[in-house]
Coordinates of C-alpha atoms in Angstrom, one line a residue:
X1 CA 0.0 0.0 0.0
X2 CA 2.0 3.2 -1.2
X3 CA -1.5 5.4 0.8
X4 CA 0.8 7.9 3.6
X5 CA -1.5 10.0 5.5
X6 CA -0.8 13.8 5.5
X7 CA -1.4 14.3 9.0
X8 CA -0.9 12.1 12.2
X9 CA -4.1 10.1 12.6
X10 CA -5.1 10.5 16.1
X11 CA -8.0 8.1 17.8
X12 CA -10.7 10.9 18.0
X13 CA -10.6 15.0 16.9
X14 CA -12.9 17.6 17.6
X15 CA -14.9 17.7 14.0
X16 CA -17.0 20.5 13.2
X17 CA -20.3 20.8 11.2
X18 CA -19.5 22.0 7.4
X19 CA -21.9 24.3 6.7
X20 CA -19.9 26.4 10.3
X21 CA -23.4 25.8 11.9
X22 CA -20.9 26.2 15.5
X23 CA -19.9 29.6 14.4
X24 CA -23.1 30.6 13.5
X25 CA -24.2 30.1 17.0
X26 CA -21.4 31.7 18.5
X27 CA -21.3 34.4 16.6
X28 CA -24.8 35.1 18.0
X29 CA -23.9 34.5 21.7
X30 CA -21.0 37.1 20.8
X31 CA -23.3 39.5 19.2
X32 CA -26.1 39.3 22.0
X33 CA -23.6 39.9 24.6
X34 CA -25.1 36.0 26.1
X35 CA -21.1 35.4 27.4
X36 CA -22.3 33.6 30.1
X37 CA -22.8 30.2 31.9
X38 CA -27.0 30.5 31.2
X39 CA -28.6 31.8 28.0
X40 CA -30.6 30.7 24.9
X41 CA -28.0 28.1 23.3
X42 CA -27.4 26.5 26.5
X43 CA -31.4 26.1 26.7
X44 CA -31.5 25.3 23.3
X45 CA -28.8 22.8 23.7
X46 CA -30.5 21.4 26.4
X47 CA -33.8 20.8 24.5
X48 CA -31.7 19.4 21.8
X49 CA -30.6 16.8 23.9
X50 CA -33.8 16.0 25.4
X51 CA -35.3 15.0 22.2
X52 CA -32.0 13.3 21.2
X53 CA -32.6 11.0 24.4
X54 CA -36.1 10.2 23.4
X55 CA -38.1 13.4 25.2
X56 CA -39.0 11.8 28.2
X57 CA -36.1 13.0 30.2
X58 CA -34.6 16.5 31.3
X59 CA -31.3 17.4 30.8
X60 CA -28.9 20.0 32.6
X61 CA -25.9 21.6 30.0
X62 CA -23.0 21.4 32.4
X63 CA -18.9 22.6 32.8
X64 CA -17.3 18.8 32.4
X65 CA -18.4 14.9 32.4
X66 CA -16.9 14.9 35.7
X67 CA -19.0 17.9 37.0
X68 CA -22.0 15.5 36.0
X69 CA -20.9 12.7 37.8
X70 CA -20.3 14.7 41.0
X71 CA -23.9 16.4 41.2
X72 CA -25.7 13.1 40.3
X73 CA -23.9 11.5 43.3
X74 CA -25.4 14.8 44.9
X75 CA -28.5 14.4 43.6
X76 CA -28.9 10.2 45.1
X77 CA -27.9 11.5 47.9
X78 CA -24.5 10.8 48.6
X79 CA -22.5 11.6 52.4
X80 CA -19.5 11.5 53.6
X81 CA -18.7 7.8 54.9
X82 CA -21.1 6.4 52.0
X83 CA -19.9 3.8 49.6
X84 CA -20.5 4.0 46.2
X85 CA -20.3 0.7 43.3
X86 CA -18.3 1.6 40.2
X87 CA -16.8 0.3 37.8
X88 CA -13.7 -0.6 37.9
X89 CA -12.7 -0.5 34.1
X90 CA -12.6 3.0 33.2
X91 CA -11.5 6.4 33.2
X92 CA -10.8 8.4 36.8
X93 CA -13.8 11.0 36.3
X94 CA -16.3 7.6 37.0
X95 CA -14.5 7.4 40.4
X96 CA -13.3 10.8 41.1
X97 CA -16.2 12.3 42.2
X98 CA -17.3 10.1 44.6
X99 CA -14.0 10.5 46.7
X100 CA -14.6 14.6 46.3
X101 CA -17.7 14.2 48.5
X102 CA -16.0 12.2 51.2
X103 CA -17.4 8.5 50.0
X104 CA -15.5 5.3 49.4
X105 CA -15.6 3.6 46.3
X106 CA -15.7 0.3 46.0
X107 CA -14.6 -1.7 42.3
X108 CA -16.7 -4.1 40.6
X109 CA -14.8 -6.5 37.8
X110 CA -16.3 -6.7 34.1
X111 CA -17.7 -9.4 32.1
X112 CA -15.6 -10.7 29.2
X113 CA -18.1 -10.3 26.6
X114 CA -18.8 -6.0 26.6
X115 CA -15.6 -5.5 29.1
X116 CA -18.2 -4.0 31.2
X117 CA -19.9 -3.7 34.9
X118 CA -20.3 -8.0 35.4
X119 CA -24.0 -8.2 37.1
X120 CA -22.9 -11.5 39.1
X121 CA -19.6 -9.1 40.8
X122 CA -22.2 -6.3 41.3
X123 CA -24.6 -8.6 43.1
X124 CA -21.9 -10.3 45.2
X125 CA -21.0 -6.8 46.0
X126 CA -24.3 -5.4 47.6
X127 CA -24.3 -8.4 49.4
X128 CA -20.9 -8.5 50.8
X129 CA -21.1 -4.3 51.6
X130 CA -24.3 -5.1 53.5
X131 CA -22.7 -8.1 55.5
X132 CA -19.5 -5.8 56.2
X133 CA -20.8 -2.6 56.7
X134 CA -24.3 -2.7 57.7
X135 CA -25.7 -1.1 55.3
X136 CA -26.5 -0.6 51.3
X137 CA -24.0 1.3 48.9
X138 CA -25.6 4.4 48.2
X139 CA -25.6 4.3 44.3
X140 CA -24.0 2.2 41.9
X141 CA -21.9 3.4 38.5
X142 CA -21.6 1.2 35.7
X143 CA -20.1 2.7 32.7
X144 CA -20.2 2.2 29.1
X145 CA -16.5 1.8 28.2
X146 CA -15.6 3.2 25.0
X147 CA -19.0 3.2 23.7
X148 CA -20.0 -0.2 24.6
X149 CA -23.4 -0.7 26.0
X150 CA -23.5 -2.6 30.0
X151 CA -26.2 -5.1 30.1
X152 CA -28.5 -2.6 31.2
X153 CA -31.2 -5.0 31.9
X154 CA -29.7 -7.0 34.3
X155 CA -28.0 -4.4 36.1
X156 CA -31.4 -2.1 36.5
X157 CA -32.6 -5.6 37.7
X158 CA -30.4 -5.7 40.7
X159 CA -30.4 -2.3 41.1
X160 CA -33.5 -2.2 41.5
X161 CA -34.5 -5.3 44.2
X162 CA -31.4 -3.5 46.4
X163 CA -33.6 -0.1 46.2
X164 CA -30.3 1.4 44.6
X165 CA -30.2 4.0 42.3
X166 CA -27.8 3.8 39.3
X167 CA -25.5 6.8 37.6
X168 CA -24.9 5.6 34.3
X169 CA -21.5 6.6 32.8
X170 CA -22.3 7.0 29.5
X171 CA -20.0 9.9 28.9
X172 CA -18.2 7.7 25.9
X173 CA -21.5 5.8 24.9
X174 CA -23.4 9.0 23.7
X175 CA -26.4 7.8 21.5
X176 CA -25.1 4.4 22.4
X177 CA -28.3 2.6 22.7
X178 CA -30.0 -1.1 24.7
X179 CA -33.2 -2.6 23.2
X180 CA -33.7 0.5 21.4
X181 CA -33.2 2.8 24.2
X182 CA -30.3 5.7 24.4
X183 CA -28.0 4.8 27.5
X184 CA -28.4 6.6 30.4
X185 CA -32.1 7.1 30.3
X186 CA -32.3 3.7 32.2
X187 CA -30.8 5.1 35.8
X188 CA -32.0 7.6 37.9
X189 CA -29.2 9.7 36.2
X190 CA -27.2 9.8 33.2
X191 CA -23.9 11.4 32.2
X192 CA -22.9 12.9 29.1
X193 CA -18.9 14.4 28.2
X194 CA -18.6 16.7 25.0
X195 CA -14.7 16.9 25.8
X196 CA -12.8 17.4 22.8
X197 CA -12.3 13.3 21.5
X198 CA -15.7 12.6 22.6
X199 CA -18.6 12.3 19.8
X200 CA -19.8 15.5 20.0
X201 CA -18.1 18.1 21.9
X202 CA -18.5 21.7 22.9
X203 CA -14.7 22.1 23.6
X204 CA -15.0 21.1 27.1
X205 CA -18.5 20.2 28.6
X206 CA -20.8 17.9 29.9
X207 CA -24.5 17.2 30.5
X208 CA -26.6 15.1 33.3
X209 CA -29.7 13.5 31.5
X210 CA -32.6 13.4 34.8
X211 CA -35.4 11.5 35.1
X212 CA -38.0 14.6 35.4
X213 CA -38.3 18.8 36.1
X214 CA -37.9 17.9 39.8
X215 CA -34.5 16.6 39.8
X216 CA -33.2 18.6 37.1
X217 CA -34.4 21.8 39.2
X218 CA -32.3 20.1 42.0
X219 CA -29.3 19.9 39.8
X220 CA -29.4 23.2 38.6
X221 CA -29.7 24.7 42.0
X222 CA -26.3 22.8 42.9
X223 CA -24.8 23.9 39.5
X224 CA -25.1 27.3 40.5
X225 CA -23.9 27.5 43.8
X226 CA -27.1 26.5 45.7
X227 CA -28.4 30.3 46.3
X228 CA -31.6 30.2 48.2
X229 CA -34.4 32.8 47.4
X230 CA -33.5 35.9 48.9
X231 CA -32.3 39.4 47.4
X232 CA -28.9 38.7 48.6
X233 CA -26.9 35.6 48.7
X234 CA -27.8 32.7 51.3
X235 CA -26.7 29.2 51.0
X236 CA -28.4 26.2 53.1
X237 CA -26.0 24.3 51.0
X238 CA -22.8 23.8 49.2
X239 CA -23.2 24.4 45.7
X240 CA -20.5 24.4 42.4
X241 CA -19.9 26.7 39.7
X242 CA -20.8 23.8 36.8
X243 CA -22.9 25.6 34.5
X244 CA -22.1 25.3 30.8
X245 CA -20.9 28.1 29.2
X246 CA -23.5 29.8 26.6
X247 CA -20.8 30.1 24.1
X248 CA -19.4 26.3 24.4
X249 CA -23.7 25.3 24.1
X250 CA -23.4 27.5 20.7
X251 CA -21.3 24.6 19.9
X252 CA -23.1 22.3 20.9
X253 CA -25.9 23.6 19.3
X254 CA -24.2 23.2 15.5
X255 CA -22.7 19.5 16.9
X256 CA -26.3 18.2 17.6
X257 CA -26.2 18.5 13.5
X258 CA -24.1 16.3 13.0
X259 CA -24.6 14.0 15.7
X260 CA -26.0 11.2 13.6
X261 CA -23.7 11.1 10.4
X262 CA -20.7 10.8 13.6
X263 CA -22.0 8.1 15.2
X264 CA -22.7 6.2 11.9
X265 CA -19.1 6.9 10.6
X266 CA -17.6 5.4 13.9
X267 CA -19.6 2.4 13.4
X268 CA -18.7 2.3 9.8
X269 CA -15.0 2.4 10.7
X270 CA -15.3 -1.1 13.4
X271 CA -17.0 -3.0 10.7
X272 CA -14.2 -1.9 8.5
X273 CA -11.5 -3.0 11.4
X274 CA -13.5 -6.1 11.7
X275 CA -13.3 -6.6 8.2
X276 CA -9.4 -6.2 7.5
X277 CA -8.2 -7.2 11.2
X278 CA -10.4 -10.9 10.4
X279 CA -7.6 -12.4 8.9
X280 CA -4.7 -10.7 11.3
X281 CA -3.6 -13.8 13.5
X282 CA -3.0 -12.7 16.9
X283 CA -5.2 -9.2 16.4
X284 CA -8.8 -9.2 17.9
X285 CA -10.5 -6.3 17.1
X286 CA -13.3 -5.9 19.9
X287 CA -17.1 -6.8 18.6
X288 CA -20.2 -6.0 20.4
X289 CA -22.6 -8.9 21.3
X290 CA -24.7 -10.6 18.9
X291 CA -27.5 -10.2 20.6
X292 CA -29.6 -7.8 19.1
X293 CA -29.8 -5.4 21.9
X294 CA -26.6 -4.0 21.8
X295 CA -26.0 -1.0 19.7
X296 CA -22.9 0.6 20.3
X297 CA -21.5 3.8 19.2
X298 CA -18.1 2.7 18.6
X299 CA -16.6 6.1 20.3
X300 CA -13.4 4.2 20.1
X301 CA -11.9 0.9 18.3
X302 CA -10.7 -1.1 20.3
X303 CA -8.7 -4.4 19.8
X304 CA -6.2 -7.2 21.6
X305 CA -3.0 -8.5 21.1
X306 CA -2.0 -12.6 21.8
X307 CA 0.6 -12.2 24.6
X308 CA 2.9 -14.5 22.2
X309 CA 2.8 -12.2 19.5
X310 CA 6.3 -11.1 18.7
X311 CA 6.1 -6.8 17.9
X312 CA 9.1 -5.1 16.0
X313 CA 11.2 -3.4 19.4
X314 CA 9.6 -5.0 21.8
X315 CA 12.9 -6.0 23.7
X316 CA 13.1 -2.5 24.2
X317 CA 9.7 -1.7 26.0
X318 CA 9.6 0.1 29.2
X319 CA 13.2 0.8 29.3
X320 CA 12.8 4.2 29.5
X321 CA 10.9 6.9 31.6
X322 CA 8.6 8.7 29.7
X323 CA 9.4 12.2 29.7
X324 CA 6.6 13.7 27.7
X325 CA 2.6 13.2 28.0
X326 CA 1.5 10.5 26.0
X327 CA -1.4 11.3 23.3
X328 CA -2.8 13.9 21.2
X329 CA -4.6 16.4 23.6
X330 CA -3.2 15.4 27.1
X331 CA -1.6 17.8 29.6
X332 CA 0.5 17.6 32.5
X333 CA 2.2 14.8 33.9
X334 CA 3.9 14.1 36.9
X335 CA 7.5 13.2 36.4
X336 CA 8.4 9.5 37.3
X337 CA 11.3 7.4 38.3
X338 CA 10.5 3.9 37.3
X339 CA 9.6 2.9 34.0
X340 CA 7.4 0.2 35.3
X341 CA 4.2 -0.5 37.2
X342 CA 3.3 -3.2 39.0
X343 CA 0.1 -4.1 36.7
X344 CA 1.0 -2.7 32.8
X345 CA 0.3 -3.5 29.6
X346 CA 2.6 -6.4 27.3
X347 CA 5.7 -5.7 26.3
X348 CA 4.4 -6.2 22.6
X349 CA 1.1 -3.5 22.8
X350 CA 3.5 -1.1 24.4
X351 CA 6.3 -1.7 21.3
X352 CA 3.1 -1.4 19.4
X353 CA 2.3 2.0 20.8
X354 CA 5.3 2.9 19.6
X355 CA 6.0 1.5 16.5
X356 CA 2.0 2.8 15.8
X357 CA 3.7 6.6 16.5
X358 CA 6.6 6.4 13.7
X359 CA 4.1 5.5 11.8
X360 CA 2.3 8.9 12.6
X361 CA -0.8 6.8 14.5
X362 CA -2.1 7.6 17.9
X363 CA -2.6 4.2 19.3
X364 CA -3.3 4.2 23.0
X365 CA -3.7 1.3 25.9
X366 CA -7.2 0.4 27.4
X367 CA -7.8 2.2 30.7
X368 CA -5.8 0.5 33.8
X369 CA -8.7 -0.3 35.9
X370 CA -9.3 1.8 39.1
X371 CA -8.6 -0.9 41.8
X372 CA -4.6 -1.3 40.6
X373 CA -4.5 2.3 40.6
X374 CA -2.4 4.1 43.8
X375 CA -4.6 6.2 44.6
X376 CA -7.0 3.2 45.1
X377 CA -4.8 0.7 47.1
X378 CA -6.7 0.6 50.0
X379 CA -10.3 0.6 48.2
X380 CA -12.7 -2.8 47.9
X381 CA -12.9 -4.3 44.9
X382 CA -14.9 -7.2 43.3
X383 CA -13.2 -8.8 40.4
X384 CA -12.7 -11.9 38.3
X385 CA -9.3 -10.8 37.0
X386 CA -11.4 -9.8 33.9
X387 CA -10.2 -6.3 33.2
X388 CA -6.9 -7.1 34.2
X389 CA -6.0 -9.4 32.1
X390 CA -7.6 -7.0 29.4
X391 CA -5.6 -4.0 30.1
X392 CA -2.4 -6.0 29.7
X393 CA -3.5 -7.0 25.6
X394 CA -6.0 -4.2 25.0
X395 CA -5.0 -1.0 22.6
X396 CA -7.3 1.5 21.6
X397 CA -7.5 2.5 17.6
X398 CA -8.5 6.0 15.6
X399 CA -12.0 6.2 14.4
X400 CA -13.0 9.6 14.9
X401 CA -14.8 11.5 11.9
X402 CA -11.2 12.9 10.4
X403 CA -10.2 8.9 9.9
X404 CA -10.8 7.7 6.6
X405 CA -11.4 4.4 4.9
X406 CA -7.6 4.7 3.2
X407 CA -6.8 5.6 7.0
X408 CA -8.3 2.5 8.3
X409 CA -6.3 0.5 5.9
X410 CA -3.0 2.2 6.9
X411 CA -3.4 1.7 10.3
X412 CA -3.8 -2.3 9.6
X413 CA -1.2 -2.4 7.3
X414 CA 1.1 -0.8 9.9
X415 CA -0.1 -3.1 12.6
X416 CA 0.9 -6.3 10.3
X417 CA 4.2 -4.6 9.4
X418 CA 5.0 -4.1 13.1
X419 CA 4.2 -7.6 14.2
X420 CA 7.7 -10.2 13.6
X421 CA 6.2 -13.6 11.7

C-alpha cells in the first residue's frame, strides 16, 4: 500500500459541522452579549438533547463529564462515609467524584463479553457491603467503556430489588443505545462528556440527562452555587460553579447537526477494522454482542494482542521513563522514576504503541482499571481478574470522523508490518 496520510491520525478529533453551523451560534452568543454560563444556546442545547434521548427526560448543559458525575452522586444522595459501586474498568472521572464528597468507592470487575460492569460481581458486591458494613452502597456506576453498551437490563434488575439507584457513565456511549433505548435514560441519572475526543463536543463540557423537572431543578440549584431565594446571597448548601458556558452550548448547538452522520461513521470504521483485522492472527478487534440489543456507538476501536505475538522493538519496551505526555490532547504529567508499574500492559502492545507513533498513528492502551491504581490501594474491589488481564493485551484505535477508509487500511497495514512472523 503506497496510501501515507498527511497528517498524524489520532483516535478521535474535535470535528465540526461544514456548513460552520458552530460559528453561527457563537457568533450570535457574541453579538447578543449571552457570554455567560446560562442563556438561549445552552437552553436550546438542552432541549436538543432532550429530544435526542427520546423526550421523556430533562437534561442539565454542564462545565465537564466529571461535574455530572459529582452532582448526580449529589443528587442520590451521597455523604461522607457512604460507599458507592463503580466500575472498575474506566476512566478516573467515574471514580473521582465520589471520593470529592468524602465516600468510598468500591470496584466491581467486568464481564468478558462488553468489558463492562459484570451483574454477578455487582450482586456479590451489595451483598458482601451489607454483610461488612451494615448497610447498602448508596448508588451504583456502571459505565459504558468506550462506547460499549453494559447489560442494562440486568444491572437495573439488581439495582432495583437492592432499592439502589444507578449513575450511568455514558460519557463515551453518547447515542449508544439497549433494546432500542439511548443509555443513560435507564438510571436515575445519566452522564454525558462533549470533551474534545468525545462524539460530540462543545470544547469542554458535559451534560446530566434526569429522570424529570424535579431533579433537574435540583441539579441546577447545585450547578449554580445552591443560592436560596433571597435578594442577597444565602446558601443552606454547598453548591459548584458547573454551568455550561453559553458560548461552548453554541457549539453544541451546531454539533447536535451532526450528531448522527458521527455516530454512523464510527460504526462504519469497526466494521471496516472487523473486516481487515479478520484475517490478522494474533489481532482481535473488539465486537459488540450478537444479541440484538446491543448497539454501540463505537466512540473508540478497540482491539487485543495474543501475549505470544512477537512486535518489531519490543525487547526495548519500558526501558525508558517517559518524559513527555503521551497522546494527542493530554496535559501535564507528573514526572516519574521507574519505567514500570506493578500491573502494565505487554511488552508487545507497548512496542506497538510505539512503533504505531513512527508510523504517525495515535494508538493508546485500554484504561488501567481503578482498583490497581495508587490512589486506590486501600479501596474494595470485586473482580474476576477480567479487566486485568484486558488491560495488559488491549489497545485503543482511531476512528474519529477525520479517519478515513484509506486511514483505516494504513493503520492495519502498519499493525501487520509491526508484528515479527
Amino acid at each position: 500500500m503506497n496510501y501515507i496520510p498527511e497528517k498524524p491520525i489520532y483516535l478521535c478529533l474535535a470535528h465540526m459541522s461544514e456548513e460552520g453551523i458552530e460559528q453561527k451560534y457563537v457568533k450570535e452568543a457574541f453579538d447578543t452579549n449571552w457570554v455567560v454560563p446560562l442563556g438561549p444556546n445552552v437552553n436550546a442545547f438542552e432541549n436538543d438533547l432532550k429530544n435526542f434521548v427520546g423526550g421523556e427526560n430533562e437534561v442539565v448543559a454542564l462545565s465537564a463529564g466529571t461535574a455530572a458525575v459529582h452532582l448526580a452522586l449529589i443528587g442520590c444522595g451521597v455523604q461522607p462515609g457512604d460507599e458507592v459501586l463503580v466500575q472498575s474498568f474506566t476512566f478516573c472521572a467515574s471514580s473521582h467524584p465520589i471520593t470529592y464528597l468524602g465516600a468510598k468507592p468500591v470496584f466491581v470487575g467486568s464481564e468478558e463479553e462488553t468489558w463492562n460492569m459484570d451483574p454477578v460481581l455487582l450482586e456479590e458486591a451489595i451483598k458482601d457491603r451489607i454483610a461488612k458494613t451494615g448497610k447498602k452502597p448508596k448508588a451504583i456506576v456502571p459505565v459504558a467503556l468506550y462506547g460499549m453498551p453494559y447489560d442494562c437490563e440486568r444491572i437495573m434488575e439488581i439495582a432495583n430489588r437492592y432499592d439502589i439507584p444507578v449513575v450511568e457513565d455514558a460519557a463515551e456511549g453518547f447515542g449508544s443505545k439497549f433494546g432500542g433505548k439511548v443509555l443513560g435514560t435507564f438510571g436515575r441519572f445519566g452522564v454525558l462528556s462533549f470533551n474534545g475526543n468525545k462524539m460530540i463536543t462543545t470544547s469542554g463540557g458535559g451534560a446530566l440527562i434526569c429522570r424529570n423537572a424535579e431533579d433537574k431543578n435540583t441539579i441546577m440549584w447545585y450547578a449554580t452555587q445552591a443560592r436560596d431565594a433571597y435578594p442577597y446571597y444565602q446558601h443552606t448548601a454547598i453548591g459548584y460553579n458547573y454551568r455550561m458556558s453559553n458560548v461552548c452550548a453554541g457549539i453544541g448547538r451546531g454539533q447536535m447537526t451532526v450528531a448522527d452522520a458521527h455516530i454512523a461513521h464510527h460504526k462504519h470504521v469497526q466494521a471496516l477494522y472487523e473486516e481487515l483485522l479478520s484475517d490478522v492472527e494474533g489481532v482481535h478487534i473488539h465486537k459488540q454482542p450478537t444479541d440484538s440489543r446491543y448497539d454501540s456507538n463505537f466512540w473508540l476501536c478497540t482491539a487485543t494482542i495474543d501475549p505470544e505475538v512477537k512486535v518489531i522493538g519490543q525487547e526495548n519496551a519500558y526501558k525508558e521513563v517517559i518524559k513527555t505526555a503521551v497522546g494527542g490532547a493530554a496535559g501535564v504529567i507528573k514526572a516519574v522514576d521507574s519505567a514500570i508499574t506493578d500491573c502494565q500492559p505487554n511488552e508487545n502492545v507497548e512496542a506497538l504503541r510505539i512503533f504505531m507513533l513512527s508510523k504517525r498513528i495515535e494508538c493508546r492502551p485500554v484504561w488501567k482499571p481503578m482498583h490497581k491504581q495508587p490512589v486506590y490501594a486501600d479501596a474494595p474491589f470485586y473482580t474476576n481478574g477480567v479487566e486485568e488481564d484486558i488491560f495488559k493485551v488491549g489497545f485503543c484505535l482511531p476512528a474519529g470522523p477525520y479517519v478515513t477508509d484509506d486511514d483505516v487500511r494504513y493503520i492495519v497495514e502498519s499493525i501487520k508490518e509491526a508484528i515479527i512472523r
